[in-house]
Amino acid sequence: MDAVLAIVPARDREVRPEGRARAERQRRRWATQVAVADELARRACAARGLAPPPDESLARPLAVSGTEVADLGSIIAVTLARSPAARTLLAALEAEQKVPEKAVRGYYDRNPDRFLTSEALRRGVDPYDGAVPGDFLPYDEVHEDVVRELRRAMGRQAFFDWLDRARAEVEYTPGHEHPGDPSHPDHEHRH
């Protein structure tokens, strides 16, 4: 946990001492969640016979994009950025996902704006009104990209579900609960 705290700077927006103390308690709770997720992923990898690569994340600066934080939440985004076990488990869960053809076709049909040709984009074609079949990339051409995108989303959902189940068995010592846990007085939920 101290390694996580070392790479995540303290919030200095709180100028009053009680504000700084509250922010530091929340920061420690947040770091606990990252450390716990890493340990749970290590155990899950061991149980599955998966060998994560060596952990080199502490030797490099932490890089997490705002998009990843918005998509995943800061705890999971940082866990995936610094935990080889979490990345290995996510990759395994993603590889296990079977994407039904019906889902691929449905995604293509529901999201015509994602499949406009570059020429149609240049012309400003509205994919929902007035577009003609030639304005869209053919289904066969984008099929594998859609499968990859859906498999990735399904893998992430499987990872979230696994982490929720795994964390349900964790007993936190006071002061190390989830920062958004409403049972403690400092709770807050940020993304």
PDB file of C-alpha atoms in Angstrom:
ATOM      1  CA  MET A   1       0.000   0.000   0.000  1.00  0.00           C
ATOM      2  CA  ASP A   2       2.864   2.378   0.760  1.00  0.00           C
ATOM      3  CA  ALA A   3       4.157   1.813  -2.777  1.00  0.00           C
ATOM      4  CA  VAL A   4       0.794   2.925  -4.158  1.00  0.00           C
ATOM      5  CA  LEU A   5       0.751   5.967  -1.883  1.00  0.00           C
ATOM      6  CA  ALA A   6       4.252   6.870  -3.046  1.00  0.00           C
ATOM      7  CA  ILE A   7       3.190   7.120  -6.687  1.00  0.00           C
ATOM      8  CA  VAL A   8      -0.057   8.970  -6.050  1.00  0.00           C
ATOM      9  CA  PRO A   9       0.506  12.502  -4.805  1.00  0.00           C
ATOM     10  CA  ALA A  10      -1.530  13.810  -1.916  1.00  0.00           C
ATOM     11  CA  ARG A  11      -4.312  16.222  -2.740  1.00  0.00           C
ATOM     12  CA  ASP A  12      -3.206  19.649  -1.608  1.00  0.00           C
ATOM     13  CA  ARG A  13      -6.502  21.422  -2.228  1.00  0.00           C
ATOM     14  CA  GLU A  14      -7.463  21.123   1.415  1.00  0.00           C
ATOM     15  CA  VAL A  15      -5.856  24.021   3.276  1.00  0.00           C
ATOM     16  CA  ARG A  16      -7.359  23.552   6.728  1.00  0.00           C
ATOM     17  CA  PRO A  17      -5.695  20.855   8.860  1.00  0.00           C
ATOM     18  CA  GLU A  18      -8.918  18.866   9.272  1.00  0.00           C
ATOM     19  CA  GLY A  19      -9.390  18.941   5.491  1.00  0.00           C
ATOM     20  CA  ARG A  20      -5.867  17.649   4.900  1.00  0.00           C
ATOM     21  CA  ALA A  21      -6.388  14.889   7.469  1.00  0.00           C
ATOM     22  CA  ARG A  22      -9.666  13.856   5.829  1.00  0.00           C
ATOM     23  CA  ALA A  23      -8.065  13.839   2.365  1.00  0.00           C
ATOM     24  CA  GLU A  24      -5.180  11.711   3.649  1.00  0.00           C
ATOM     25  CA  ARG A  25      -7.580   9.200   5.239  1.00  0.00           C
ATOM     26  CA  GLN A  26      -9.440   8.947   1.917  1.00  0.00           C
ATOM     27  CA  ARG A  27      -6.164   8.585   0.018  1.00  0.00           C
ATOM     28  CA  ARG A  28      -5.110   5.728   2.308  1.00  0.00           C
ATOM     29  CA  ARG A  29      -8.495   4.018   1.861  1.00  0.00           C
ATOM     30  CA  TRP A  30      -8.173   4.398  -1.895  1.00  0.00           C
ATOM     31  CA  ALA A  31      -4.628   2.968  -1.894  1.00  0.00           C
ATOM     32  CA  THR A  32      -5.853   0.048   0.218  1.00  0.00           C
ATOM     33  CA  GLN A  33      -8.371  -0.808  -2.498  1.00  0.00           C
ATOM     34  CA  VAL A  34      -5.645  -0.795  -5.165  1.00  0.00           C
ATOM     35  CA  ALA A  35      -3.366  -2.994  -3.023  1.00  0.00           C
ATOM     36  CA  VAL A  36      -6.207  -5.403  -2.211  1.00  0.00           C
ATOM     37  CA  ALA A  37      -7.234  -5.690  -5.875  1.00  0.00           C
ATOM     38  CA  ASP A  38      -3.622  -6.465  -6.808  1.00  0.00           C
ATOM     39  CA  GLU A  39      -3.363  -9.159  -4.126  1.00  0.00           C
ATOM     40  CA  LEU A  40      -6.703 -10.687  -5.133  1.00  0.00           C
ATOM     41  CA  ALA A  41      -5.570 -10.739  -8.778  1.00  0.00           C
ATOM     42  CA  ARG A  42      -2.311 -12.462  -7.763  1.00  0.00           C
ATOM     43  CA  ARG A  43      -4.292 -15.130  -5.938  1.00  0.00           C
ATOM     44  CA  ALA A  44      -6.708 -15.563  -8.851  1.00  0.00           C
ATOM     45  CA  CYS A  45      -3.808 -15.940 -11.284  1.00  0.00           C
ATOM     46  CA  ALA A  46      -2.182 -18.552  -9.033  1.00  0.00           C
ATOM     47  CA  ALA A  47      -5.474 -20.454  -8.764  1.00  0.00           C
ATOM     48  CA  ARG A  48      -5.827 -20.420 -12.558  1.00  0.00           C
ATOM     49  CA  GLY A  49      -2.198 -21.375 -13.188  1.00  0.00           C
ATOM     50  CA  LEU A  50      -1.471 -18.036 -14.869  1.00  0.00           C
ATOM     51  CA  ALA A  51       2.011 -16.550 -14.585  1.00  0.00           C
ATOM     52  CA  PRO A  52       1.963 -12.741 -14.685  1.00  0.00           C
ATOM     53  CA  PRO A  53       5.125 -11.032 -15.918  1.00  0.00           C
ATOM     54  CA  PRO A  54       7.452  -9.555 -13.277  1.00  0.00           C
ATOM     55  CA  ASP A  55       6.169  -6.410 -11.580  1.00  0.00           C
ATOM     56  CA  GLU A  56       8.085  -3.498 -13.036  1.00  0.00           C
ATOM     57  CA  SER A  57       5.374  -0.936 -12.348  1.00  0.00           C
ATOM     58  CA  LEU A  58       7.145   0.584  -9.354  1.00  0.00           C
ATOM     59  CA  ALA A  59      10.210   1.351 -11.493  1.00  0.00           C
ATOM     60  CA  ARG A  60       8.227   3.454 -13.966  1.00  0.00           C
ATOM     61  CA  PRO A  61       5.986   6.459 -13.458  1.00  0.00           C
ATOM     62  CA  LEU A  62       2.289   5.821 -13.135  1.00  0.00           C
ATOM     63  CA  ALA A  63       0.419   6.685 -16.323  1.00  0.00           C
ATOM     64  CA  VAL A  64      -3.359   6.488 -16.276  1.00  0.00           C
ATOM     65  CA  SER A  65      -5.424   8.467 -18.738  1.00  0.00           C
ATOM     66  CA  GLY A  66      -8.504  10.400 -17.762  1.00  0.00           C
ATOM     67  CA  THR A  67     -10.476   8.248 -20.201  1.00  0.00           C
ATOM     68  CA  GLU A  68      -9.416   5.072 -18.378  1.00  0.00           C
ATOM     69  CA  VAL A  69     -10.411   6.591 -15.045  1.00  0.00           C
ATOM     70  CA  ALA A  70     -13.787   7.633 -16.480  1.00  0.00           C
ATOM     71  CA  ASP A  71     -14.351   4.193 -18.057  1.00  0.00           C
ATOM     72  CA  LEU A  72     -13.078   2.026 -15.214  1.00  0.00           C
ATOM     73  CA  GLY A  73     -13.009   4.140 -12.070  1.00  0.00           C
ATOM     74  CA  SER A  74      -9.731   5.239 -10.517  1.00  0.00           C
ATOM     75  CA  ILE A  75      -9.198   2.137  -8.375  1.00  0.00           C
ATOM     76  CA  ILE A  76      -9.468  -0.324 -11.252  1.00  0.00           C
ATOM     77  CA  ALA A  77      -7.619   1.956 -13.694  1.00  0.00           C
ATOM     78  CA  VAL A  78      -4.647   2.278 -11.336  1.00  0.00           C
ATOM     79  CA  THR A  79      -4.776  -1.412 -10.416  1.00  0.00           C
ATOM     80  CA  LEU A  80      -4.553  -2.348 -14.088  1.00  0.00           C
ATOM     81  CA  ALA A  81      -1.791   0.205 -14.673  1.00  0.00           C
ATOM     82  CA  ARG A  82       0.420  -1.114 -11.885  1.00  0.00           C
ATOM     83  CA  SER A  83      -0.544  -4.775 -11.402  1.00  0.00           C
ATOM     84  CA  PRO A  84       0.745  -7.358 -13.882  1.00  0.00           C
ATOM     85  CA  ALA A  85      -1.502  -9.932 -12.185  1.00  0.00           C
ATOM     86  CA  ALA A  86      -4.600  -7.806 -12.764  1.00  0.00           C
ATOM     87  CA  ARG A  87      -3.673  -7.290 -16.431  1.00  0.00           C
ATOM     88  CA  THR A  88      -2.991 -11.024 -16.841  1.00  0.00           C
ATOM     89  CA  LEU A  89      -6.309 -11.924 -15.253  1.00  0.00           C
ATOM     90  CA  LEU A  90      -8.163  -9.371 -17.371  1.00  0.00           C
ATOM     91  CA  ALA A  91      -6.552 -10.782 -20.524  1.00  0.00           C
ATOM     92  CA  ALA A  92      -7.548 -14.323 -19.517  1.00  0.00           C
ATOM     93  CA  LEU A  93     -11.120 -13.285 -18.771  1.00  0.00           C
ATOM     94  CA  GLU A  94     -11.302 -11.423 -22.065  1.00  0.00           C
ATOM     95  CA  ALA A  95      -9.988 -14.454 -23.987  1.00  0.00           C
ATOM     96  CA  GLU A  96     -12.714 -16.605 -22.428  1.00  0.00           C
ATOM     97  CA  GLN A  97     -15.522 -14.444 -23.795  1.00  0.00           C
ATOM     98  CA  LYS A  98     -17.574 -15.830 -26.643  1.00  0.00           C
ATOM     99  CA  VAL A  99     -19.199 -13.102 -28.703  1.00  0.00           C
ATOM    100  CA  PRO A 100     -22.384 -14.323 -30.399  1.00  0.00           C
ATOM    101  CA  GLU A 101     -22.804 -13.398 -34.061  1.00  0.00           C
ATOM    102  CA  LYS A 102     -26.187 -11.921 -33.210  1.00  0.00           C
ATOM    103  CA  ALA A 103     -24.484  -9.469 -30.822  1.00  0.00           C
ATOM    104  CA  VAL A 104     -21.961  -8.443 -33.477  1.00  0.00           C
ATOM    105  CA  ARG A 105     -24.640  -7.842 -36.073  1.00  0.00           C
ATOM    106  CA  GLY A 106     -26.827  -6.015 -33.568  1.00  0.00           C
ATOM    107  CA  TYR A 107     -23.964  -3.704 -32.604  1.00  0.00           C
ATOM    108  CA  TYR A 108     -23.265  -2.928 -36.269  1.00  0.00           C
ATOM    109  CA  ASP A 109     -26.917  -2.216 -36.969  1.00  0.00           C
ATOM    110  CA  ARG A 110     -27.471  -0.057 -33.850  1.00  0.00           C
ATOM    111  CA  ASN A 111     -24.328   2.067 -34.317  1.00  0.00           C
ATOM    112  CA  PRO A 112     -24.241   3.235 -37.931  1.00  0.00           C
ATOM    113  CA  ASP A 113     -22.339   6.377 -36.895  1.00  0.00           C
ATOM    114  CA  ARG A 114     -19.344   4.169 -36.026  1.00  0.00           C
ATOM    115  CA  PHE A 115     -19.152   2.688 -39.513  1.00  0.00           C
ATOM    116  CA  LEU A 116     -19.300   5.628 -41.903  1.00  0.00           C
ATOM    117  CA  THR A 117     -16.685   5.617 -44.645  1.00  0.00           C
ATOM    118  CA  SER A 118     -14.078   8.379 -44.570  1.00  0.00           C
ATOM    119  CA  GLU A 119     -15.722   9.877 -47.663  1.00  0.00           C
ATOM    120  CA  ALA A 120     -19.124   9.945 -45.961  1.00  0.00           C
ATOM    121  CA  LEU A 121     -17.527  11.607 -42.921  1.00  0.00           C
ATOM    122  CA  ARG A 122     -15.932  14.266 -45.151  1.00  0.00           C
ATOM    123  CA  ARG A 123     -19.319  14.948 -46.756  1.00  0.00           C
ATOM    124  CA  GLY A 124     -20.979  15.239 -43.343  1.00  0.00           C
ATOM    125  CA  VAL A 125     -23.416  12.388 -43.949  1.00  0.00           C
ATOM    126  CA  ASP A 126     -25.971  11.883 -41.176  1.00  0.00           C
ATOM    127  CA  PRO A 127     -25.885   8.123 -40.570  1.00  0.00           C
ATOM    128  CA  TYR A 128     -29.460   8.175 -39.252  1.00  0.00           C
ATOM    129  CA  ASP A 129     -31.063  10.253 -41.972  1.00  0.00           C
ATOM    130  CA  GLY A 130     -30.344  10.216 -45.670  1.00  0.00           C
ATOM    131  CA  ALA A 131     -27.323   7.903 -45.726  1.00  0.00           C
ATOM    132  CA  VAL A 132     -27.116   5.304 -48.470  1.00  0.00           C
ATOM    133  CA  PRO A 133     -25.556   1.827 -48.172  1.00  0.00           C
ATOM    134  CA  GLY A 134     -22.332   3.011 -49.858  1.00  0.00           C
ATOM    135  CA  ASP A 135     -21.778   5.482 -47.007  1.00  0.00           C
ATOM    136  CA  PHE A 136     -21.032   2.643 -44.589  1.00  0.00           C
ATOM    137  CA  LEU A 137     -18.113   0.275 -44.252  1.00  0.00           C
ATOM    138  CA  PRO A 138     -19.269  -3.223 -45.202  1.00  0.00           C
ATOM    139  CA  TYR A 139     -20.198  -5.496 -42.319  1.00  0.00           C
ATOM    140  CA  ASP A 140     -17.673  -8.146 -43.368  1.00  0.00           C
ATOM    141  CA  GLU A 141     -14.895  -5.539 -43.326  1.00  0.00           C
ATOM    142  CA  VAL A 142     -15.553  -4.421 -39.734  1.00  0.00           C
ATOM    143  CA  HIS A 143     -16.764  -7.733 -38.302  1.00  0.00           C
ATOM    144  CA  GLU A 144     -13.515  -8.679 -36.532  1.00  0.00           C
ATOM    145  CA  ASP A 145     -13.059  -5.173 -35.124  1.00  0.00           C
ATOM    146  CA  VAL A 146     -16.553  -5.336 -33.635  1.00  0.00           C
ATOM    147  CA  VAL A 147     -15.876  -8.796 -32.194  1.00  0.00           C
ATOM    148  CA  ARG A 148     -12.663  -7.477 -30.561  1.00  0.00           C
ATOM    149  CA  GLU A 149     -14.476  -4.448 -29.135  1.00  0.00           C
ATOM    150  CA  LEU A 150     -17.341  -6.514 -27.729  1.00  0.00           C
ATOM    151  CA  ARG A 151     -14.957  -9.159 -26.347  1.00  0.00           C
ATOM    152  CA  ARG A 152     -12.981  -6.404 -24.637  1.00  0.00           C
ATOM    153  CA  ALA A 153     -16.153  -4.962 -23.078  1.00  0.00           C
ATOM    154  CA  MET A 154     -17.315  -8.422 -21.981  1.00  0.00           C
ATOM    155  CA  GLY A 155     -13.861  -9.135 -20.521  1.00  0.00           C
ATOM    156  CA  ARG A 156     -13.955  -5.912 -18.533  1.00  0.00           C
ATOM    157  CA  GLN A 157     -17.414  -6.764 -17.227  1.00  0.00           C
ATOM    158  CA  ALA A 158     -16.176 -10.225 -16.230  1.00  0.00           C
ATOM    159  CA  PHE A 159     -13.235  -8.567 -14.430  1.00  0.00           C
ATOM    160  CA  PHE A 160     -15.551  -6.151 -12.582  1.00  0.00           C
ATOM    161  CA  ASP A 161     -17.817  -9.054 -11.585  1.00  0.00           C
ATOM    162  CA  TRP A 162     -14.839 -11.145 -10.425  1.00  0.00           C
ATOM    163  CA  LEU A 163     -13.457  -8.231  -8.376  1.00  0.00           C
ATOM    164  CA  ASP A 164     -16.833  -7.556  -6.747  1.00  0.00           C
ATOM    165  CA  ARG A 165     -17.130 -11.216  -5.722  1.00  0.00           C
ATOM    166  CA  ALA A 166     -13.512 -11.414  -4.549  1.00  0.00           C
ATOM    167  CA  ARG A 167     -13.728  -8.195  -2.509  1.00  0.00           C
ATOM    168  CA  ALA A 168     -16.884  -9.406  -0.799  1.00  0.00           C
ATOM    169  CA  GLU A 169     -14.702 -11.870   1.141  1.00  0.00           C
ATOM    170  CA  VAL A 170     -12.212  -9.207   2.293  1.00  0.00           C
ATOM    171  CA  GLU A 171     -12.445  -7.955   5.841  1.00  0.00           C
ATOM    172  CA  TYR A 172     -10.967  -4.470   6.107  1.00  0.00           C
ATOM    173  CA  THR A 173      -9.465  -3.079   9.271  1.00  0.00           C
ATOM    174  CA  PRO A 174     -11.029   0.196  10.408  1.00  0.00           C
ATOM    175  CA  GLY A 175      -9.665   3.103   8.414  1.00  0.00           C
ATOM    176  CA  HIS A 176      -9.016   1.014   5.306  1.00  0.00           C
ATOM    177  CA  GLU A 177     -12.553   0.596   3.985  1.00  0.00           C
ATOM    178  CA  HIS A 178     -13.510   1.662   0.476  1.00  0.00           C
ATOM    179  CA  PRO A 179     -13.408   5.484   0.262  1.00  0.00           C
ATOM    180  CA  GLY A 180     -17.013   5.490  -0.959  1.00  0.00           C
ATOM    181  CA  ASP A 181     -18.285   3.234   1.832  1.00  0.00           C
ATOM    182  CA  PRO A 182     -21.147   5.186   3.433  1.00  0.00           C
ATOM    183  CA  SER A 183     -20.620   3.453   6.778  1.00  0.00           C
ATOM    184  CA  HIS A 184     -17.670   5.687   7.620  1.00  0.00           C
ATOM    185  CA  PRO A 185     -17.930   9.434   8.205  1.00  0.00           C
ATOM    186  CA  ASP A 186     -15.437  10.558   5.514  1.00  0.00           C
ATOM    187  CA  HIS A 187     -17.019   8.657   2.644  1.00  0.00           C
ATOM    188  CA  GLU A 188     -16.921  10.191  -0.816  1.00  0.00           C
ATOM    189  CA  HIS A 189     -17.215   8.692  -4.247  1.00  0.00           C
ATOM    190  CA  ARG A 190     -15.105  10.192  -7.031  1.00  0.00           C
ATOM    191  CA  HIS A 191     -14.178   9.132 -10.540  1.00  0.00           C
TER     192      HIS A 191
END
